[in-house]
Amino acid sequence: MSKSQRIKSFLTGMLMIPIAACMALLPEYGYPLIMTVLSVGLIINGFGSLFYFFTMARFMVGGKRSLYIGIIVLDLGLFTVSIADIPRFYIMLYLIGIHAFSGFVEIMAARNAKKLGDDHWKLKFSQGLVNVIIAIICLTFIRTKNTAVYIYCAGMAYSGITKMLAAFRKTAMVYIQ
């Protein structure tokens, strides 16, 4: 991870923790805030992946993957903006689906990293496991209004902490300056 990527990861983690605290302190505004944070985050990540593809990845082997990821994530972000007016039950199902899917993807990436001998597979595995647990707990408390907001806030704070920790983790690559 380069210095700019470390700074970006640390600042993103620092931003996620206060947002999660604000949502926990104002649970009556939790669902609109969750939808706003989720949609803005997905749209920014989608545009970031597309920017990466058009500037660098289109010349790389396997670079089309960045294009596909960017399009899918941008579409998910725009879809999240469009469903802000539907009942909260469906929004919670959508959030459960996102957490479950991202959790399983992280767990599969951790298994792959373990096979390749990466030392940091445990952090990826724990992130995936926490996302799956959040999805299960949200599914359990889907009818309870504020409990689901608190669970989502706890997951967001955990993600912020792991992003901050990842910024300080040593990389296995040598950078030549």
mmCIF file of C-alpha atoms in Angstrom:
data_model
loop_
_atom_site.group_PDB
_atom_site.id
_atom_site.type_symbol
_atom_site.label_atom_id
_atom_site.label_comp_id
_atom_site.label_asym_id
_atom_site.label_seq_id
_atom_site.Cartn_x
_atom_site.Cartn_y
_atom_site.Cartn_z
ATOM 1 C CA MET A 1 0.000 0.000 0.000
ATOM 2 C CA SER A 2 1.433 3.371 -0.980
ATOM 3 C CA LYS A 3 1.508 6.351 1.362
ATOM 4 C CA SER A 4 -1.451 8.005 -0.339
ATOM 5 C CA GLN A 5 -3.459 4.782 -0.112
ATOM 6 C CA ARG A 6 -2.590 4.508 3.580
ATOM 7 C CA ILE A 7 -3.716 8.078 4.204
ATOM 8 C CA LYS A 8 -6.932 7.479 2.245
ATOM 9 C CA SER A 9 -7.657 4.276 4.169
ATOM 10 C CA PHE A 10 -6.975 5.934 7.519
ATOM 11 C CA LEU A 11 -9.114 8.995 6.721
ATOM 12 C CA THR A 12 -11.951 6.805 5.473
ATOM 13 C CA GLY A 13 -11.848 4.853 8.721
ATOM 14 C CA MET A 14 -11.748 8.073 10.734
ATOM 15 C CA LEU A 15 -14.796 9.342 8.834
ATOM 16 C CA MET A 16 -16.788 6.121 9.254
ATOM 17 C CA ILE A 17 -16.591 6.092 13.058
ATOM 18 C CA PRO A 18 -18.219 9.522 13.675
ATOM 19 C CA ILE A 19 -20.892 8.806 11.060
ATOM 20 C CA ALA A 20 -21.707 5.551 12.855
ATOM 21 C CA ALA A 21 -21.822 7.411 16.186
ATOM 22 C CA CYS A 22 -24.182 10.039 14.755
ATOM 23 C CA MET A 23 -26.493 7.347 13.424
ATOM 24 C CA ALA A 24 -26.463 5.574 16.797
ATOM 25 C CA LEU A 25 -27.234 8.816 18.635
ATOM 26 C CA LEU A 26 -30.081 9.672 16.256
ATOM 27 C CA PRO A 27 -31.781 6.319 15.606
ATOM 28 C CA GLU A 28 -34.991 7.928 14.355
ATOM 29 C CA TYR A 29 -33.001 9.282 11.399
ATOM 30 C CA GLY A 30 -31.042 6.033 11.081
ATOM 31 C CA TYR A 31 -32.616 4.607 7.948
ATOM 32 C CA PRO A 32 -32.281 7.740 5.806
ATOM 33 C CA LEU A 33 -28.705 8.174 7.026
ATOM 34 C CA ILE A 34 -27.911 4.524 6.294
ATOM 35 C CA MET A 35 -29.299 4.871 2.794
ATOM 36 C CA THR A 36 -27.393 8.110 2.214
ATOM 37 C CA VAL A 37 -24.083 6.751 3.504
ATOM 38 C CA LEU A 38 -24.490 3.495 1.609
ATOM 39 C CA SER A 39 -25.456 5.115 -1.678
ATOM 40 C CA VAL A 40 -22.737 7.785 -1.535
ATOM 41 C CA GLY A 41 -20.118 5.186 -0.639
ATOM 42 C CA LEU A 42 -21.152 2.864 -3.461
ATOM 43 C CA ILE A 43 -21.270 5.685 -6.010
ATOM 44 C CA ILE A 44 -17.822 6.960 -4.994
ATOM 45 C CA ASN A 45 -16.355 3.437 -5.138
ATOM 46 C CA GLY A 46 -17.994 2.831 -8.517
ATOM 47 C CA PHE A 47 -16.602 6.029 -9.995
ATOM 48 C CA GLY A 48 -13.217 5.239 -8.442
ATOM 49 C CA SER A 49 -13.104 1.829 -10.113
ATOM 50 C CA LEU A 50 -14.166 3.322 -13.441
ATOM 51 C CA PHE A 51 -11.557 6.067 -13.145
ATOM 52 C CA TYR A 52 -8.923 3.445 -12.366
ATOM 53 C CA PHE A 53 -9.974 1.436 -15.406
ATOM 54 C CA PHE A 54 -9.891 4.372 -17.822
ATOM 55 C CA THR A 55 -6.574 5.724 -16.535
ATOM 56 C CA MET A 56 -4.566 2.573 -15.941
ATOM 57 C CA ALA A 57 -6.320 -0.794 -15.803
ATOM 58 C CA ARG A 58 -7.399 -0.909 -19.450
ATOM 59 C CA PHE A 59 -3.750 -1.460 -20.349
ATOM 60 C CA MET A 60 -3.286 -4.249 -17.803
ATOM 61 C CA VAL A 61 -3.921 -7.959 -18.013
ATOM 62 C CA GLY A 62 -7.302 -8.578 -16.414
ATOM 63 C CA GLY A 63 -8.063 -4.852 -16.344
ATOM 64 C CA LYS A 64 -11.613 -5.355 -17.563
ATOM 65 C CA ARG A 65 -12.411 -6.659 -14.091
ATOM 66 C CA SER A 66 -12.095 -3.079 -12.793
ATOM 67 C CA LEU A 67 -14.541 -1.939 -15.453
ATOM 68 C CA TYR A 68 -17.091 -4.579 -14.510
ATOM 69 C CA ILE A 69 -16.712 -3.920 -10.786
ATOM 70 C CA GLY A 70 -17.058 -0.182 -11.351
ATOM 71 C CA ILE A 71 -20.225 -0.572 -13.399
ATOM 72 C CA ILE A 72 -21.838 -2.990 -10.945
ATOM 73 C CA VAL A 73 -20.961 -0.935 -7.846
ATOM 74 C CA LEU A 74 -22.095 2.313 -9.503
ATOM 75 C CA ASP A 75 -25.378 0.658 -10.476
ATOM 76 C CA LEU A 76 -25.855 -0.583 -6.901
ATOM 77 C CA GLY A 77 -25.238 2.954 -5.616
ATOM 78 C CA LEU A 78 -27.748 4.481 -8.023
ATOM 79 C CA PHE A 79 -30.234 1.715 -7.179
ATOM 80 C CA THR A 80 -29.796 2.502 -3.485
ATOM 81 C CA VAL A 81 -30.642 6.152 -4.142
ATOM 82 C CA SER A 82 -33.756 5.143 -6.070
ATOM 83 C CA ILE A 83 -35.192 2.864 -3.339
ATOM 84 C CA ALA A 84 -35.017 5.457 -0.564
ATOM 85 C CA ASP A 85 -38.790 5.955 -0.663
ATOM 86 C CA ILE A 86 -39.893 2.328 -0.308
ATOM 87 C CA PRO A 87 -40.864 0.760 3.050
ATOM 88 C CA ARG A 88 -38.124 0.104 5.588
ATOM 89 C CA PHE A 89 -38.635 -3.658 5.536
ATOM 90 C CA TYR A 90 -37.400 -3.856 1.953
ATOM 91 C CA ILE A 91 -34.506 -1.532 2.699
ATOM 92 C CA MET A 92 -33.463 -3.827 5.533
ATOM 93 C CA LEU A 93 -33.643 -6.824 3.189
ATOM 94 C CA TYR A 94 -31.428 -4.921 0.765
ATOM 95 C CA LEU A 95 -28.914 -4.109 3.516
ATOM 96 C CA ILE A 96 -28.958 -7.727 4.686
ATOM 97 C CA GLY A 97 -28.226 -8.857 1.140
ATOM 98 C CA ILE A 98 -25.322 -6.435 0.764
ATOM 99 C CA HIS A 99 -23.772 -7.463 4.100
ATOM 100 C CA ALA A 100 -24.213 -11.170 3.425
ATOM 101 C CA PHE A 101 -22.765 -10.937 -0.085
ATOM 102 C CA SER A 102 -19.777 -8.809 0.920
ATOM 103 C CA GLY A 103 -19.169 -11.064 3.917
ATOM 104 C CA PHE A 104 -19.074 -14.206 1.800
ATOM 105 C CA VAL A 105 -16.813 -12.502 -0.757
ATOM 106 C CA GLU A 106 -14.391 -11.477 2.022
ATOM 107 C CA ILE A 107 -14.398 -14.986 3.476
ATOM 108 C CA MET A 108 -13.639 -16.472 0.060
ATOM 109 C CA ALA A 109 -10.846 -13.915 -0.464
ATOM 110 C CA ALA A 110 -9.422 -14.810 2.959
ATOM 111 C CA ARG A 111 -9.446 -18.517 2.084
ATOM 112 C CA ASN A 112 -7.641 -17.726 -1.152
ATOM 113 C CA ALA A 113 -5.105 -15.552 0.689
ATOM 114 C CA LYS A 114 -4.483 -18.342 3.184
ATOM 115 C CA LYS A 115 -3.833 -20.790 0.347
ATOM 116 C CA LEU A 116 -1.334 -18.336 -1.146
ATOM 117 C CA GLY A 117 0.450 -17.982 2.195
ATOM 118 C CA ASP A 118 -0.582 -14.417 3.058
ATOM 119 C CA ASP A 119 -0.054 -13.564 6.725
ATOM 120 C CA HIS A 120 -2.964 -11.115 6.855
ATOM 121 C CA TRP A 121 -5.755 -13.487 5.880
ATOM 122 C CA LYS A 122 -7.161 -13.421 9.421
ATOM 123 C CA LEU A 123 -8.157 -9.734 9.159
ATOM 124 C CA LYS A 124 -9.984 -10.366 5.879
ATOM 125 C CA PHE A 125 -11.670 -13.404 7.366
ATOM 126 C CA SER A 126 -12.784 -11.479 10.461
ATOM 127 C CA GLN A 127 -14.194 -8.668 8.310
ATOM 128 C CA GLY A 128 -16.180 -11.173 6.275
ATOM 129 C CA LEU A 129 -17.358 -13.003 9.365
ATOM 130 C CA VAL A 130 -18.512 -9.757 10.990
ATOM 131 C CA ASN A 131 -20.456 -8.835 7.835
ATOM 132 C CA VAL A 132 -22.190 -12.219 7.801
ATOM 133 C CA ILE A 133 -22.971 -11.933 11.528
ATOM 134 C CA ILE A 134 -24.382 -8.428 10.976
ATOM 135 C CA ALA A 135 -26.607 -9.790 8.205
ATOM 136 C CA ILE A 136 -27.858 -12.598 10.455
ATOM 137 C CA ILE A 137 -28.517 -10.260 13.393
ATOM 138 C CA CYS A 138 -30.294 -7.763 11.122
ATOM 139 C CA LEU A 139 -32.420 -10.599 9.784
ATOM 140 C CA THR A 140 -33.269 -11.612 13.353
ATOM 141 C CA PHE A 141 -34.252 -8.069 14.371
ATOM 142 C CA ILE A 142 -35.764 -7.006 11.042
ATOM 143 C CA ARG A 143 -39.052 -5.902 12.633
ATOM 144 C CA THR A 144 -37.420 -3.918 15.425
ATOM 145 C CA LYS A 145 -36.889 -0.351 14.316
ATOM 146 C CA ASN A 146 -33.888 0.942 16.258
ATOM 147 C CA THR A 147 -32.050 -2.308 16.932
ATOM 148 C CA ALA A 148 -31.212 -2.777 13.258
ATOM 149 C CA VAL A 149 -29.826 0.770 13.133
ATOM 150 C CA TYR A 150 -27.601 0.069 16.145
ATOM 151 C CA ILE A 151 -26.359 -3.158 14.610
ATOM 152 C CA TYR A 152 -25.555 -1.397 11.347
ATOM 153 C CA CYS A 153 -23.731 1.351 13.256
ATOM 154 C CA ALA A 154 -21.644 -1.211 15.115
ATOM 155 C CA GLY A 155 -20.700 -2.864 11.833
ATOM 156 C CA MET A 156 -19.792 0.465 10.297
ATOM 157 C CA ALA A 157 -17.632 1.401 13.286
ATOM 158 C CA TYR A 158 -15.907 -1.989 13.064
ATOM 159 C CA SER A 159 -15.220 -1.436 9.365
ATOM 160 C CA GLY A 160 -13.765 1.980 10.145
ATOM 161 C CA ILE A 161 -11.465 0.514 12.780
ATOM 162 C CA THR A 162 -10.263 -2.223 10.432
ATOM 163 C CA LYS A 163 -9.571 0.349 7.706
ATOM 164 C CA MET A 164 -7.499 2.351 10.156
ATOM 165 C CA LEU A 165 -5.604 -0.778 11.232
ATOM 166 C CA ALA A 166 -4.999 -1.766 7.613
ATOM 167 C CA ALA A 167 -3.391 1.620 7.011
ATOM 168 C CA PHE A 168 -0.669 0.790 9.555
ATOM 169 C CA ARG A 169 -0.105 -2.798 8.449
ATOM 170 C CA LYS A 170 3.193 -3.499 6.746
ATOM 171 C CA THR A 171 3.071 -4.505 3.106
ATOM 172 C CA ALA A 172 4.959 -7.393 1.607
ATOM 173 C CA MET A 173 6.030 -5.405 -1.438
ATOM 174 C CA VAL A 174 9.124 -3.267 -1.667
ATOM 175 C CA TYR A 175 8.589 0.220 -3.021
ATOM 176 C CA ILE A 176 11.374 1.953 -4.900
ATOM 177 C CA GLN A 177 11.244 5.701 -4.546
#
